PDB file of C-alpha atoms and ligand atoms in Angstrom:
ATOM      1  CA  UNK A 477      20.858 -13.284 -16.853  1.00  0.00           C
ATOM      2  CA  UNK A 478      18.682 -10.285 -16.048  1.00  0.00           C
ATOM      3  CA  UNK A 479      17.428  -9.984 -12.514  1.00  0.00           C
ATOM      4  CA  UNK A 480      14.027  -8.381 -11.821  1.00  0.00           C
ATOM      5  CA  UNK A 481      12.945  -7.398  -8.276  1.00  0.00           C
ATOM      6  CA  UNK A 482       9.154  -7.200  -7.956  1.00  0.00           C
ATOM      7  CA  UNK A 483       7.876  -5.365  -4.839  1.00  0.00           C
ATOM      8  CA  UNK A 484       4.195  -4.944  -3.902  1.00  0.00           C
ATOM      9  CA  UNK A 485       3.216  -2.596  -1.119  1.00  0.00           C
ATOM     10  CA  UNK A 486      -0.552  -2.580  -1.119  1.00  0.00           C
ATOM     11  CA  UNK A 487      -1.998  -4.232   2.020  1.00  0.00           C
ATOM     12  CA  UNK A 488      -4.964  -5.284  -0.220  1.00  0.00           C
ATOM     13  CA  UNK A 489      -5.031  -8.534  -2.128  1.00  0.00           C
ATOM     14  CA  UNK A 490      -7.504  -9.139  -5.022  1.00  0.00           C
ATOM     15  CA  UNK A 491      -8.865  -5.617  -4.822  1.00  0.00           C
ATOM     16  CA  UNK A 492      -5.509  -4.002  -5.299  1.00  0.00           C
ATOM     17  CA  UNK A 493      -5.043  -2.138  -8.568  1.00  0.00           C
ATOM     18  CA  UNK A 494      -1.289  -1.721  -8.223  1.00  0.00           C
ATOM     19  CA  UNK A 495      -0.813  -5.376  -7.381  1.00  0.00           C
ATOM     20  CA  UNK A 496      -2.795  -6.526 -10.403  1.00  0.00           C
ATOM     21  CA  UNK A 497      -0.797  -4.274 -12.748  1.00  0.00           C
ATOM     22  CA  UNK A 498       2.652  -5.259 -11.347  1.00  0.00           C
ATOM     23  CA  UNK A 499       1.674  -8.903 -11.786  1.00  0.00           C
ATOM     24  CA  UNK A 500       0.623  -8.220 -15.380  1.00  0.00           C
ATOM     25  CA  UNK A 501       3.913  -6.463 -16.041  1.00  0.00           C
ATOM     26  CA  UNK A 502       5.954  -9.303 -14.592  1.00  0.00           C
ATOM     27  CA  UNK A 503       4.026 -12.006 -16.415  1.00  0.00           C
ATOM     28  CA  UNK A 504       4.426 -10.246 -19.763  1.00  0.00           C
ATOM     29  CA  UNK A 505       8.093  -9.551 -19.017  1.00  0.00           C
ATOM     30  CA  UNK A 506       8.714 -13.246 -18.258  1.00  0.00           C
ATOM     31  CA  UNK A 507       7.063 -14.261 -21.521  1.00  0.00           C
ATOM     32  CA  UNK A 508       9.274 -11.909 -23.500  1.00  0.00           C
ATOM     33  CA  UNK A 509      12.423 -12.473 -21.454  1.00  0.00           C
ATOM     34  CA  UNK A 510      12.320 -16.076 -20.161  1.00  0.00           C
ATOM     35  CA  UNK A 511      15.887 -15.818 -18.907  1.00  0.00           C
ATOM     36  CA  UNK A 512      15.013 -13.232 -16.309  1.00  0.00           C
ATOM     37  CA  UNK A 513      15.456 -14.254 -12.681  1.00  0.00           C
ATOM     38  CA  UNK A 514      12.508 -12.859 -10.639  1.00  0.00           C
ATOM     39  CA  UNK A 515      12.623 -12.057  -6.895  1.00  0.00           C
ATOM     40  CA  UNK A 516       9.308 -11.158  -5.261  1.00  0.00           C
ATOM     41  CA  UNK A 517       8.891  -9.208  -2.032  1.00  0.00           C
ATOM     42  CA  UNK A 518       5.429  -8.520  -0.738  1.00  0.00           C
ATOM     43  CA  UNK A 519       5.805  -5.765   1.868  1.00  0.00           C
ATOM     44  CA  UNK A 520       2.066  -5.036   1.787  1.00  0.00           C
ATOM     45  CA  UNK A 521       1.088  -8.397   3.262  1.00  0.00           C
ATOM     46  CA  UNK A 522       4.410  -8.981   5.070  1.00  0.00           C
ATOM     47  CA  UNK A 523       5.362  -5.565   6.401  1.00  0.00           C
ATOM     48  CA  UNK A 524       8.951  -4.521   6.918  1.00  0.00           C
ATOM     49  CA  UNK A 525       9.727  -3.215  10.447  1.00  0.00           C
ATOM     50  CA  UNK A 526      10.545   0.417  10.980  1.00  0.00           C
ATOM     51  CA  UNK A 527      14.170   1.282  11.828  1.00  0.00           C
ATOM     52  CA  UNK A 528      15.001   1.818  15.486  1.00  0.00           C
ATOM     53  CA  UNK A 529      17.830   3.119  17.680  1.00  0.00           C
ATOM     54  CA  UNK A 530      19.983  -0.006  17.316  1.00  0.00           C
ATOM     55  CA  UNK A 531      19.476   0.024  13.542  1.00  0.00           C
ATOM     56  CA  UNK A 532      20.725   3.626  13.318  1.00  0.00           C
ATOM     57  CA  UNK A 533      23.734   2.848  15.495  1.00  0.00           C
ATOM     58  CA  UNK A 534      24.553  -0.202  13.365  1.00  0.00           C
ATOM     59  CA  UNK A 535      24.168   1.672  10.033  1.00  0.00           C
ATOM     60  CA  UNK A 536      26.736   4.227  11.101  1.00  0.00           C
ATOM     61  CA  UNK A 537      29.205   1.830  12.762  1.00  0.00           C
ATOM     62  CA  UNK A 538      31.737  -0.106  10.622  1.00  0.00           C
ATOM     63  CA  UNK A 539      30.620  -3.790  10.503  1.00  0.00           C
ATOM     64  CA  UNK A 540      33.890  -4.942  12.174  1.00  0.00           C
ATOM     65  CA  UNK A 541      32.871  -2.979  15.320  1.00  0.00           C
ATOM     66  CA  UNK A 542      29.318  -4.415  15.463  1.00  0.00           C
ATOM     67  CA  UNK A 543      28.210  -5.993  18.720  1.00  0.00           C
ATOM     68  CA  UNK A 544      25.895  -9.007  18.409  1.00  0.00           C
ATOM     69  CA  UNK A 545      23.006  -6.613  19.186  1.00  0.00           C
ATOM     70  CA  UNK A 546      23.943  -4.202  16.379  1.00  0.00           C
ATOM     71  CA  UNK A 547      24.507  -7.095  13.971  1.00  0.00           C
ATOM     72  CA  UNK A 548      21.006  -8.425  14.691  1.00  0.00           C
ATOM     73  CA  UNK A 549      19.482  -4.933  14.324  1.00  0.00           C
ATOM     74  CA  UNK A 550      20.894  -4.452  10.825  1.00  0.00           C
ATOM     75  CA  UNK A 551      20.577  -8.028   9.509  1.00  0.00           C
ATOM     76  CA  UNK A 552      17.254  -7.604   7.642  1.00  0.00           C
ATOM     77  CA  UNK A 553      18.440  -4.286   6.157  1.00  0.00           C
ATOM     78  CA  UNK A 554      21.594  -6.046   4.866  1.00  0.00           C
ATOM     79  CA  UNK A 555      19.446  -8.707   3.304  1.00  0.00           C
ATOM     80  CA  UNK A 556      17.098  -6.166   1.677  1.00  0.00           C
ATOM     81  CA  UNK A 557      20.082  -4.152   0.341  1.00  0.00           C
ATOM     82  CA  UNK A 558      21.760  -7.285  -1.069  1.00  0.00           C
ATOM     83  CA  UNK A 559      18.484  -8.175  -2.807  1.00  0.00           C
ATOM     84  CA  UNK A 560      18.064  -4.589  -4.082  1.00  0.00           C
ATOM     85  CA  UNK A 561      21.619  -4.381  -5.432  1.00  0.00           C
ATOM     86  CA  UNK A 562      21.371  -7.759  -7.142  1.00  0.00           C
ATOM     87  CA  UNK A 563      18.504  -6.545  -9.392  1.00  0.00           C
ATOM     88  CA  UNK A 564      18.861  -4.850 -12.787  1.00  0.00           C
ATOM     89  CA  UNK A 565      15.226  -3.829 -13.069  1.00  0.00           C
ATOM     90  CA  UNK A 566      12.645  -3.026 -10.381  1.00  0.00           C
ATOM     91  CA  UNK A 567       8.864  -3.221 -10.613  1.00  0.00           C
ATOM     92  CA  UNK A 568       7.243  -1.447  -7.685  1.00  0.00           C
ATOM     93  CA  UNK A 569       3.509  -1.447  -6.879  1.00  0.00           C
ATOM     94  CA  UNK A 570       2.712   1.578  -4.685  1.00  0.00           C
ATOM     95  CA  UNK A 571      -0.721   2.970  -3.681  1.00  0.00           C
ATOM     96  CA  UNK A 572      -1.141   6.630  -2.920  1.00  0.00           C
ATOM     97  CA  UNK A 573      -1.909   6.984   0.795  1.00  0.00           C
ATOM     98  CA  UNK A 574      -2.579  10.481   2.099  1.00  0.00           C
ATOM     99  CA  UNK A 575      -0.833  12.056  -0.874  1.00  0.00           C
ATOM    100  CA  UNK A 576       2.313  10.021  -0.502  1.00  0.00           C
ATOM    101  CA  UNK A 577       3.513   6.396  -0.252  1.00  0.00           C
ATOM    102  CA  UNK A 578       2.071   3.969   2.317  1.00  0.00           C
ATOM    103  CA  UNK A 579       4.063   3.942   5.572  1.00  0.00           C
ATOM    104  CA  UNK A 580       5.050   0.328   4.771  1.00  0.00           C
ATOM    105  CA  UNK A 581       6.829   1.426   1.610  1.00  0.00           C
ATOM    106  CA  UNK A 582       8.533   4.244   3.520  1.00  0.00           C
ATOM    107  CA  UNK A 583       9.761   1.652   6.040  1.00  0.00           C
ATOM    108  CA  UNK A 584      11.235  -0.303   3.113  1.00  0.00           C
ATOM    109  CA  UNK A 585      12.989   2.807   1.790  1.00  0.00           C
ATOM    110  CA  UNK A 586      14.438   3.540   5.241  1.00  0.00           C
ATOM    111  CA  UNK A 587      15.858   0.010   5.266  1.00  0.00           C
ATOM    112  CA  UNK A 588      17.532   0.204   1.833  1.00  0.00           C
ATOM    113  CA  UNK A 589      18.935   3.752   1.856  1.00  0.00           C
ATOM    114  CA  UNK A 590      22.251   2.824   3.504  1.00  0.00           C
ATOM    115  CA  UNK A 591      25.465   4.772   3.712  1.00  0.00           C
ATOM    116  CA  UNK A 592      28.356   2.883   2.136  1.00  0.00           C
ATOM    117  CA  UNK A 593      25.977   0.459   0.415  1.00  0.00           C
ATOM    118  CA  UNK A 594      23.437   2.328  -1.697  1.00  0.00           C
ATOM    119  CA  UNK A 595      24.864   5.878  -1.355  1.00  0.00           C
ATOM    120  CA  UNK A 596      28.035   7.363   0.029  1.00  0.00           C
ATOM    121  CA  UNK A 597      29.338  10.653   1.425  1.00  0.00           C
ATOM    122  CA  UNK A 598      31.763  12.522  -0.763  1.00  0.00           C
ATOM    123  CA  UNK A 599      32.808  15.409   1.512  1.00  0.00           C
ATOM    124  CA  UNK A 600      35.680  16.434  -0.771  1.00  0.00           C
ATOM    125  CA  UNK A 601      33.145  17.288  -3.569  1.00  0.00           C
ATOM    126  CA  UNK A 602      31.617  20.641  -2.539  1.00  0.00           C
ATOM    127  CA  UNK A 603      29.106  20.512  -5.432  1.00  0.00           C
ATOM    128  CA  UNK A 604      27.759  17.097  -4.653  1.00  0.00           C
ATOM    129  CA  UNK A 605      28.512  15.811  -1.152  1.00  0.00           C
ATOM    130  CA  UNK A 606      26.505  12.593  -1.772  1.00  0.00           C
ATOM    131  CA  UNK A 607      27.511   9.859  -4.154  1.00  0.00           C
ATOM    132  CA  UNK A 608      24.883   7.470  -5.632  1.00  0.00           C
ATOM    133  CA  UNK A 609      25.969   3.795  -5.620  1.00  0.00           C
ATOM    134  CA  UNK A 610      23.046   2.126  -7.441  1.00  0.00           C
ATOM    135  CA  UNK A 611      23.840   2.764 -11.074  1.00  0.00           C
ATOM    136  CA  UNK A 612      22.710   1.397 -14.472  1.00  0.00           C
ATOM    137  CA  UNK A 613      19.313   0.172 -13.261  1.00  0.00           C
ATOM    138  CA  UNK A 614      15.766   0.666 -14.574  1.00  0.00           C
ATOM    139  CA  UNK A 615      12.660   1.067 -12.490  1.00  0.00           C
ATOM    140  CA  UNK A 616       8.952   0.794 -13.276  1.00  0.00           C
ATOM    141  CA  UNK A 617       6.637   2.284 -10.606  1.00  0.00           C
ATOM    142  CA  UNK A 618       2.972   1.372 -10.807  1.00  0.00           C
ATOM    143  CA  UNK A 619       0.904   3.642  -8.589  1.00  0.00           C
ATOM    144  CA  UNK A 620      -2.805   3.500  -7.753  1.00  0.00           C
ATOM    145  CA  UNK A 621      -4.979   6.389  -6.556  1.00  0.00           C
ATOM    146  CA  UNK A 622      -8.572   6.801  -5.428  1.00  0.00           C
ATOM    147  CA  UNK A 623      -8.973  10.136  -7.239  1.00  0.00           C
ATOM    148  CA  UNK A 624      -7.395  11.828 -10.254  1.00  0.00           C
ATOM    149  CA  UNK A 625      -5.874  15.170 -11.074  1.00  0.00           C
ATOM    150  CA  UNK A 626      -2.425  14.745  -9.470  1.00  0.00           C
ATOM    151  CA  UNK A 627      -0.504  15.040 -12.795  1.00  0.00           C
ATOM    152  CA  UNK A 628       1.629  17.948 -14.004  1.00  0.00           C
ATOM    153  CA  UNK A 629      -0.585  20.992 -14.570  1.00  0.00           C
ATOM    154  CA  UNK A 630      -3.602  19.338 -12.973  1.00  0.00           C
ATOM    155  CA  UNK A 631      -5.569  20.668 -10.006  1.00  0.00           C
ATOM    156  CA  UNK A 632      -4.025  18.476  -7.321  1.00  0.00           C
ATOM    157  CA  UNK A 633      -0.449  18.604  -8.693  1.00  0.00           C
ATOM    158  CA  UNK A 634       0.841  20.401  -5.567  1.00  0.00           C
ATOM    159  CA  UNK A 635      -0.599  17.658  -3.330  1.00  0.00           C
ATOM    160  CA  UNK A 636       1.297  14.872  -5.110  1.00  0.00           C
ATOM    161  CA  UNK A 637       4.059  13.825  -2.693  1.00  0.00           C
ATOM    162  CA  UNK A 638       4.221  10.408  -4.263  1.00  0.00           C
ATOM    163  CA  UNK A 639       5.891  10.558  -7.733  1.00  0.00           C
ATOM    164  CA  UNK A 640       8.196  13.499  -6.870  1.00  0.00           C
ATOM    165  CA  UNK A 641       9.250  11.821  -3.639  1.00  0.00           C
ATOM    166  CA  UNK A 642       9.966   8.516  -5.395  1.00  0.00           C
ATOM    167  CA  UNK A 643      11.987  10.297  -8.106  1.00  0.00           C
ATOM    168  CA  UNK A 644      13.976  12.087  -5.400  1.00  0.00           C
ATOM    169  CA  UNK A 645      14.775   9.175  -3.131  1.00  0.00           C
ATOM    170  CA  UNK A 646      15.583   6.647  -5.909  1.00  0.00           C
ATOM    171  CA  UNK A 647      17.417   9.345  -7.907  1.00  0.00           C
ATOM    172  CA  UNK A 648      19.512   9.990  -4.740  1.00  0.00           C
ATOM    173  CA  UNK A 649      20.594   6.322  -4.916  1.00  0.00           C
ATOM    174  CA  UNK A 650      21.391   6.667  -8.653  1.00  0.00           C
ATOM    175  CA  UNK A 651      18.214   5.279 -10.215  1.00  0.00           C
ATOM    176  CA  UNK A 652      17.101   7.913 -12.690  1.00  0.00           C
ATOM    177  CA  UNK A 653      15.553   5.701 -15.413  1.00  0.00           C
ATOM    178  CA  UNK A 654      12.089   5.487 -13.826  1.00  0.00           C
ATOM    179  CA  UNK A 655       8.796   4.937 -15.732  1.00  0.00           C
ATOM    180  CA  UNK A 656       5.557   5.753 -13.946  1.00  0.00           C
ATOM    181  CA  UNK A 657       2.227   4.111 -14.745  1.00  0.00           C
ATOM    182  CA  UNK A 658      -0.825   5.121 -12.728  1.00  0.00           C
ATOM    183  CA  UNK A 659      -4.306   3.741 -12.175  1.00  0.00           C
ATOM    184  CA  UNK A 660      -6.535   6.602 -11.085  1.00  0.00           C
ATOM    185  CA  UNK A 661     -10.144   6.843  -9.866  1.00  0.00           C
ATOM    186  CA  UNK A 662     -10.192   3.641  -7.806  1.00  0.00           C
ATOM    187  CA  UNK A 663     -12.675   5.331  -5.450  1.00  0.00           C
ATOM    188  CA  UNK A 664     -14.669   6.964  -8.261  1.00  0.00           C
ATOM    189  CA  UNK A 665     -15.163   3.660 -10.000  1.00  0.00           C
ATOM    190  CA  UNK A 666     -17.321   3.217 -13.096  1.00  0.00           C
ATOM    191  CA  UNK A 667     -16.265   4.314 -16.540  1.00  0.00           C
ATOM    192  CA  UNK A 668     -13.433   6.602 -15.337  1.00  0.00           C
ATOM    193  CA  UNK A 669     -11.770   3.792 -13.442  1.00  0.00           C
ATOM    194  CA  UNK A 670     -12.257   1.371 -16.384  1.00  0.00           C
ATOM    195  CA  UNK A 671     -10.618   3.873 -18.754  1.00  0.00           C
ATOM    196  CA  UNK A 672      -7.704   4.456 -16.442  1.00  0.00           C
ATOM    197  CA  UNK A 673      -7.110   0.685 -16.005  1.00  0.00           C
ATOM    198  CA  UNK A 674      -7.258   0.209 -19.803  1.00  0.00           C
ATOM    199  CA  UNK A 675      -4.721   3.012 -20.324  1.00  0.00           C
ATOM    200  CA  UNK A 676      -2.414   1.640 -17.623  1.00  0.00           C
ATOM    201  CA  UNK A 677      -2.598  -1.870 -19.124  1.00  0.00           C
ATOM    202  CA  UNK A 678      -1.628  -0.585 -22.555  1.00  0.00           C
ATOM    203  CA  UNK A 679       1.291   1.348 -21.004  1.00  0.00           C
ATOM    204  CA  UNK A 680       2.407  -1.859 -19.302  1.00  0.00           C
ATOM    205  CA  UNK A 681       2.359  -3.716 -22.664  1.00  0.00           C
ATOM    206  CA  UNK A 682       4.258  -0.874 -24.400  1.00  0.00           C
ATOM    207  CA  UNK A 683       6.918  -0.676 -21.681  1.00  0.00           C
ATOM    208  CA  UNK A 684       7.474  -4.464 -21.660  1.00  0.00           C
ATOM    209  CA  UNK A 685       7.796  -4.391 -25.463  1.00  0.00           C
ATOM    210  CA  UNK A 686      10.265  -1.508 -25.387  1.00  0.00           C
ATOM    211  CA  UNK A 687      12.261  -2.978 -22.495  1.00  0.00           C
ATOM    212  CA  UNK A 688      12.548  -6.285 -24.277  1.00  0.00           C
ATOM    213  CA  UNK A 689      14.269  -4.670 -27.188  1.00  0.00           C
ATOM    214  CA  UNK A 690      17.195  -3.444 -25.082  1.00  0.00           C
TER     215      UNK A 690
HETATM  216  C1  FMN B 115      -5.264   5.004   4.058  1.00  0.00           C
HETATM  217  C2  FMN B 115      -5.617   5.408   2.662  1.00  0.00           C
HETATM  218  C3  FMN B 115      -5.204   6.664   2.215  1.00  0.00           C
HETATM  219  C4  FMN B 115      -5.521   7.052   0.881  1.00  0.00           C
HETATM  220  N1  FMN B 115      -5.122   8.276   0.440  1.00  0.00           N
HETATM  221  C5  FMN B 115      -5.403   8.655  -0.826  1.00  0.00           C
HETATM  222  C6  FMN B 115      -4.968   9.956  -1.339  1.00  0.00           C
HETATM  223  O1  FMN B 115      -4.300  10.732  -0.642  1.00  0.00           O
HETATM  224  N2  FMN B 115      -5.301  10.244  -2.606  1.00  0.00           N
HETATM  225  C7  FMN B 115      -5.987   9.422  -3.425  1.00  0.00           C
HETATM  226  O2  FMN B 115      -6.243   9.768  -4.600  1.00  0.00           O
HETATM  227  N3  FMN B 115      -6.391   8.186  -2.994  1.00  0.00           N
HETATM  228  C8  FMN B 115      -6.116   7.819  -1.709  1.00  0.00           C
HETATM  229  N4  FMN B 115      -6.462   6.557  -1.302  1.00  0.00           N
HETATM  230  C9  FMN B 115      -7.095   5.605  -2.238  1.00  0.00           C
HETATM  231  C10 FMN B 115      -6.047   4.655  -2.750  1.00  0.00           C
HETATM  232  O3  FMN B 115      -4.918   5.304  -3.286  1.00  0.00           O
HETATM  233  C11 FMN B 115      -6.639   3.726  -3.861  1.00  0.00           C
HETATM  234  O4  FMN B 115      -7.693   2.976  -3.276  1.00  0.00           O
HETATM  235  C12 FMN B 115      -5.623   2.817  -4.512  1.00  0.00           C
HETATM  236  O5  FMN B 115      -6.270   2.107  -5.544  1.00  0.00           O
HETATM  237  C13 FMN B 115      -4.944   1.889  -3.502  1.00  0.00           C
HETATM  238  O6  FMN B 115      -3.985   1.074  -4.098  1.00  0.00           O
HETATM  239  P1  FMN B 115      -4.320  -0.514  -4.330  1.00  0.00           P
HETATM  240  O7  FMN B 115      -5.526  -0.541  -5.218  1.00  0.00           O
HETATM  241  O8  FMN B 115      -3.099  -1.049  -5.019  1.00  0.00           O
HETATM  242  O9  FMN B 115      -4.604  -1.114  -3.010  1.00  0.00           O
HETATM  243  C14 FMN B 115      -6.223   6.158   0.027  1.00  0.00           C
HETATM  244  C15 FMN B 115      -6.582   4.907   0.501  1.00  0.00           C
HETATM  245  C16 FMN B 115      -6.289   4.517   1.816  1.00  0.00           C
HETATM  246  C17 FMN B 115      -6.692   3.119   2.300  1.00  0.00           C
END
């Protein structure tokens, strides 16, 4: 059975473009692949805490040496990592906030990038001292933006710290099969928003259809 992890990170509810599109993706996916097990995590409405001093100490201390305090500090991260590793396909809804991801999504990333669990050190390999541990997965990232022009060759390309960052951090873990779908012009509204939504919806349908074939 395939396992799909659906994560939404917009703090908005009905108004959220990314949330609407991830939902559409997951509903279509379920119709085409009824045997998929779906796990949903809503970090937009139920924020993940930032890591703290005890978390850092726990992440770099072997579990057999954890004090009760360190164990408690790393417990949620362990749960999020277990959930992340159990999935075969990820569907992530991520708004652009100040040219990057919302701080809530960054908090989630800090919780799941874990030495010995999602990546490892390989000091003996001078060319590549890090080893990705999350292999063979697919990811669909649905982003939403107020403006447009952040694509390759476009006027705000150099201000886009969202897609390149997501490619880097998930690629670091071993997830390189990432499809991006974007709703632009949420703040512009009108025809330009409507066209962008229509395009994103057709990309969702295409991606579900192509994923279902594999
Ligand atoms: C705090 C904040 C920062 C934002 N920063 C940007 C930005 O840097 N670039 C942009 O194009 N839109 C920006 N926006 C607009 C959002 O990306 C846009 O409204 C998007 O649709 C939000 O995602 P959602 O619809 O899923 O909630 C920002 C919105 C907020 C609330």
